[in-house]
Amino acid sequence: MSDTAAKPRPQFRNIGIAQIARYRLPLAGKLSILHRVSGALLFLCLPLVILPLFAASVTSPDSFAQVAQYAGHPLVKLVVLALVWSYLHHFCAGIRYLMLDLHIGVDKISAQKSAGVVFGVSLALTLVFALKLFGAL
């Protein structure tokens, strides 16, 4: 028998609510959570925000003018910008997940890089839409 005793294996348990703020996810984990959040946001806002506004805007020219005036408010523009980010992030992350399903970029380094690319592309596209939405372009 040797002097070195076998080290006990680490035990991984579910984290508690108090530990969530200190838990460090890799970039791909954050991307996954935001993909789910953006999908839920789109799913919930479609019947509650997007479809009613669209229906009101195509009813008559007067209702279109009213919706256009309403949409010109800065807070409404921020809500629209959040929906634009949600769509763009969900779209870009979805393409990444399709590539992973095809076993492209599955290794750790490629997955980290593709997660960074998704964040970069979706935020850059959101910035372009924000500049257009707020009249800078």
XYZ file of N, CA and C in Angstrom, residues 15-136:
366
model
N -26.623 24.477 -7.398
C -26.335 25.708 -6.676
C -27.630 26.301 -6.137
N -27.493 27.056 -5.068
C -28.654 27.690 -4.448
C -28.864 29.089 -5.013
N -29.971 29.690 -4.653
C -30.311 31.027 -5.120
C -29.240 32.041 -4.713
N -28.698 31.934 -3.527
C -27.693 32.881 -3.051
C -26.382 32.769 -3.822
N -26.132 31.637 -4.438
C -24.877 31.427 -5.152
C -24.936 31.820 -6.619
N -26.118 32.143 -7.141
C -26.253 32.423 -8.564
C -25.426 33.632 -8.976
N -25.405 34.681 -8.157
C -24.670 35.895 -8.514
C -23.162 35.646 -8.594
N -22.645 34.706 -7.837
C -21.206 34.429 -7.839
C -20.815 33.365 -8.849
N -21.769 32.675 -9.429
C -21.471 31.579 -10.348
C -20.989 32.147 -11.675
N -19.894 31.674 -12.170
C -19.291 32.174 -13.403
C -19.541 31.201 -14.544
N -20.433 31.593 -15.431
C -20.703 30.780 -16.607
C -19.717 31.117 -17.709
N -19.367 30.150 -18.535
C -18.586 30.488 -19.725
C -19.456 31.278 -20.700
N -18.817 31.893 -21.675
C -19.534 32.735 -22.634
C -20.635 31.952 -23.353
N -20.362 30.697 -23.678
C -21.370 29.880 -24.357
C -22.579 29.626 -23.452
N -22.366 29.524 -22.146
C -23.475 29.351 -21.209
C -24.337 30.593 -21.120
N -23.688 31.756 -21.097
C -24.441 33.018 -21.096
C -25.230 33.172 -22.383
N -24.616 32.771 -23.496
C -25.293 32.835 -24.787
C -26.531 31.942 -24.782
N -26.415 30.770 -24.215
C -27.535 29.836 -24.159
C -28.689 30.407 -23.346
N -28.371 31.001 -22.200
C -29.423 31.582 -21.366
C -30.096 32.742 -22.089
N -29.296 33.612 -22.710
C -29.882 34.746 -23.426
C -30.669 34.301 -24.655
N -30.289 33.174 -25.252
C -31.068 32.631 -26.378
C -32.467 32.239 -25.901
N -32.533 31.637 -24.744
C -33.834 31.256 -24.185
C -34.638 32.479 -23.773
N -33.965 33.460 -23.155
C -34.652 34.688 -22.739
C -35.189 35.443 -23.953
N -34.376 35.538 -25.003
C -34.832 36.254 -26.199
C -35.983 35.515 -26.878
N -35.938 34.206 -26.879
C -37.047 33.443 -27.455
C -38.329 33.620 -26.657
N -38.215 33.610 -25.339
C -39.401 33.833 -24.501
C -39.947 35.240 -24.691
N -39.053 36.225 -24.791
C -39.487 37.603 -25.008
C -40.233 37.738 -26.328
N -39.696 37.145 -27.362
C -40.375 37.199 -28.670
C -41.718 36.479 -28.623
N -41.745 35.332 -27.976
C -42.974 34.551 -27.898
C -44.070 35.306 -27.151
N -43.697 35.957 -26.050
C -44.688 36.677 -25.256
C -45.107 37.999 -25.897
N -44.191 38.656 -26.585
C -44.518 39.964 -27.163
C -45.259 39.867 -28.486
N -45.207 38.747 -29.148
C -45.907 38.626 -30.425
C -47.409 38.841 -30.277
N -48.095 38.118 -29.405
C -49.543 38.360 -29.305
C -49.901 39.588 -28.471
N -49.004 40.026 -27.599
C -49.338 41.125 -26.701
C -48.964 42.502 -27.233
N -47.927 42.588 -28.059
C -47.439 43.888 -28.519
C -47.439 43.985 -30.040
N -46.783 43.060 -30.696
C -46.520 43.192 -32.130
C -47.796 43.067 -32.959
N -48.562 42.020 -32.767
C -49.772 41.833 -33.569
C -50.832 42.917 -33.334
N -51.103 43.331 -32.091
C -52.076 44.419 -31.913
C -51.636 45.735 -32.549
N -50.355 46.067 -32.462
C -49.880 47.291 -33.107
C -49.970 47.189 -34.618
N -49.633 46.032 -35.152
C -49.742 45.851 -36.604
C -51.194 45.936 -37.055
N -52.079 45.291 -36.328
C -53.505 45.332 -36.686
C -54.041 46.755 -36.624
N -53.615 47.514 -35.626
C -54.072 48.898 -35.520
C -53.496 49.759 -36.635
N -52.305 49.461 -37.082
C -51.677 50.300 -38.099
C -52.248 50.072 -39.495
N -52.844 48.930 -39.774
C -53.364 48.659 -41.121
C -54.869 48.856 -41.227
N -55.494 49.297 -40.154
C -56.941 49.484 -40.180
C -57.350 50.647 -41.068
N -56.717 51.802 -40.878
C -57.036 52.989 -41.668
C -55.852 53.933 -41.637
N -55.831 54.928 -42.522
C -54.734 55.909 -42.479
C -54.680 56.684 -41.164
N -55.843 56.959 -40.579
C -55.853 57.669 -39.302
C -55.251 56.818 -38.180
N -55.586 55.531 -38.159
C -55.026 54.660 -37.121
C -53.526 54.463 -37.337
N -53.088 54.457 -38.610
C -51.655 54.369 -38.876
C -50.932 55.596 -38.333
N -51.499 56.771 -38.543
C -50.891 58.004 -38.028
C -50.839 57.990 -36.506
N -51.876 57.445 -35.888
C -51.900 57.364 -34.427
C -50.824 56.405 -33.907
N -50.676 55.260 -34.568
C -49.642 54.292 -34.161
C -48.255 54.882 -34.421
N -48.082 55.590 -35.532
C -46.791 56.212 -35.835
C -46.438 57.269 -34.794
N -47.418 58.032 -34.349
C -47.175 59.030 -33.319
C -46.807 58.339 -31.997
N -47.515 57.282 -31.682
C -47.246 56.508 -30.472
C -45.843 55.892 -30.536
N -45.470 55.402 -31.706
C -44.166 54.749 -31.861
C -43.014 55.747 -31.849
N -43.291 57.012 -31.969
C -42.247 58.012 -31.924
C -41.771 58.369 -30.528
N -42.458 57.894 -29.514
C -42.074 58.180 -28.131
C -40.790 57.422 -27.795
N -39.840 58.067 -27.084
C -38.552 57.409 -26.781
C -38.679 56.099 -25.995
N -39.629 55.993 -25.079
C -39.781 54.735 -24.334
C -40.278 53.611 -25.241
N -41.156 53.949 -26.163
C -41.635 52.938 -27.115
C -40.489 52.505 -28.014
N -39.640 53.461 -28.385
C -38.479 53.113 -29.205
C -37.540 52.169 -28.457
N -37.402 52.363 -27.156
C -36.563 51.447 -26.374
C -37.166 50.046 -26.326
N -38.481 49.963 -26.224
C -39.144 48.647 -26.241
C -38.937 47.993 -27.608
N -39.083 48.772 -28.669
C -38.853 48.247 -30.018
C -37.406 47.801 -30.167
N -36.481 48.588 -29.626
C -35.070 48.211 -29.694
C -34.801 46.919 -28.936
N -35.447 46.723 -27.793
C -35.303 45.457 -27.055
C -35.831 44.288 -27.876
N -36.931 44.498 -28.577
C -37.462 43.432 -29.438
C -36.546 43.169 -30.630
N -35.946 44.226 -31.173
C -34.996 44.055 -32.279
C -33.783 43.267 -31.807
N -33.239 43.652 -30.614
C -32.116 42.880 -30.086
C -32.518 41.438 -29.867
N -33.711 41.224 -29.320
C -34.176 39.875 -29.036
C -34.218 39.038 -30.308
N -34.764 39.630 -31.359
C -34.847 38.899 -32.625
C -33.459 38.619 -33.182
N -32.605 39.634 -33.229
C -31.272 39.457 -33.819
C -30.426 38.464 -33.020
N -30.484 38.555 -31.702
C -29.727 37.617 -30.880
C -30.246 36.190 -31.071
N -31.556 36.040 -31.051
C -32.142 34.715 -31.212
C -31.804 34.132 -32.585
N -31.831 34.966 -33.608
C -31.515 34.529 -34.969
C -30.054 34.093 -35.079
N -29.135 34.939 -34.611
C -27.706 34.624 -34.712
C -27.342 33.401 -33.866
N -27.882 33.321 -32.663
C -27.605 32.159 -31.816
C -28.219 30.900 -32.418
N -29.370 31.033 -33.038
C -29.998 29.879 -33.687
C -29.143 29.327 -34.810
N -28.513 30.207 -35.587
C -27.598 29.749 -36.637
C -26.417 29.008 -36.017
N -25.909 29.541 -34.897
C -24.804 28.865 -34.209
C -25.222 27.477 -33.745
N -26.413 27.358 -33.198
C -26.872 26.056 -32.724
C -27.120 25.084 -33.876
N -27.553 25.601 -35.013
C -27.685 24.730 -36.184
C -26.322 24.201 -36.623
N -25.303 25.062 -36.564
C -23.955 24.620 -36.916
C -23.454 23.566 -35.906
N -23.745 23.780 -34.633
C -23.343 22.793 -33.633
C -24.077 21.473 -33.852
N -25.337 21.534 -34.276
C -26.083 20.302 -34.570
C -25.483 19.550 -35.747
N -24.808 20.270 -36.639
C -24.123 19.633 -37.766
C -22.695 19.229 -37.404
N -22.362 19.322 -36.116
C -21.047 18.949 -35.574
C -19.936 19.822 -36.156
N -20.252 21.092 -36.391
C -19.257 22.057 -36.844
C -18.977 22.995 -35.675
N -17.726 23.076 -35.270
C -17.334 23.960 -34.184
C -17.729 23.458 -32.810
N -17.661 22.159 -32.617
C -18.097 21.576 -31.353
C -16.986 21.597 -30.301
N -15.727 21.671 -30.723
C -14.646 21.667 -29.736
C -14.682 22.961 -28.922
N -14.018 22.932 -27.776
C -14.137 23.997 -26.787
C -13.698 25.362 -27.336
N -12.593 25.424 -28.008
C -12.076 26.703 -28.520
C -13.011 27.268 -29.592
N -13.457 26.444 -30.510
C -14.361 26.911 -31.557
C -15.702 27.350 -30.986
N -16.179 26.636 -29.977
C -17.457 27.000 -29.359
C -17.348 28.342 -28.645
N -16.221 28.586 -27.986
C -16.015 29.878 -27.338
C -15.952 31.001 -28.373
N -15.245 30.761 -29.459
C -15.131 31.784 -30.508
C -16.481 32.061 -31.161
N -17.235 31.012 -31.436
C -18.529 31.228 -32.091
C -19.513 31.937 -31.164
N -19.412 31.687 -29.859
C -20.261 32.409 -28.907
C -19.900 33.895 -28.911
N -18.617 34.200 -28.959
C -18.186 35.592 -29.032
C -18.630 36.264 -30.319
N -18.569 35.517 -31.416
C -19.014 36.060 -32.704
C -20.507 36.363 -32.672
N -21.283 35.476 -32.084
C -22.736 35.702 -31.996
C -23.026 36.966 -31.201
N -22.359 37.129 -30.056
C -22.562 38.340 -29.262
C -22.158 39.578 -30.057
N -21.005 39.517 -30.704
C -20.518 40.665 -31.463
C -21.424 41.038 -32.617
N -21.842 40.052 -33.391
C -22.684 40.321 -34.561
C -24.061 40.816 -34.132
N -24.663 40.166 -33.156
C -26.014 40.587 -32.749
C -25.995 41.980 -32.122
N -24.980 42.304 -31.333
C -24.902 43.637 -30.757
C -24.563 44.695 -31.799
N -23.712 44.364 -32.765
C -23.393 45.316 -33.835
C -24.621 45.603 -34.692
N -25.366 44.564 -35.046
C -26.592 44.773 -35.824
C -27.634 45.559 -35.028
N -27.717 45.301 -33.730
C -28.637 46.054 -32.882
C -28.231 47.523 -32.826
N -26.945 47.787 -32.788
C -26.461 49.170 -32.792
C -26.845 49.873 -34.084
N -26.718 49.189 -35.213
C -27.114 49.777 -36.501
C -28.608 50.106 -36.488
N -29.424 49.183 -36.005
C -30.864 49.432 -35.924
C -31.177 50.556 -34.940
N -30.420 50.641 -33.839
C -30.645 51.714 -32.863
C -30.328 53.073 -33.466
N -29.236 53.143 -34.211
C -28.893 54.406 -34.859
C -29.967 54.825 -35.859
N -30.485 53.860 -36.600
C -31.557 54.156 -37.552
C -32.848 54.525 -36.828
N -33.170 53.823 -35.768
C -34.403 54.044 -35.035
C -34.430 55.419 -34.366
N -33.283 55.842 -33.828
C -33.228 57.114 -33.141
C -32.796 58.265 -34.045
N -32.719 58.019 -35.351
C -32.501 59.089 -36.319
C -31.068 59.498 -36.556
N -30.101 58.719 -36.133
C -28.702 59.091 -36.354
C -28.237 58.706 -37.761
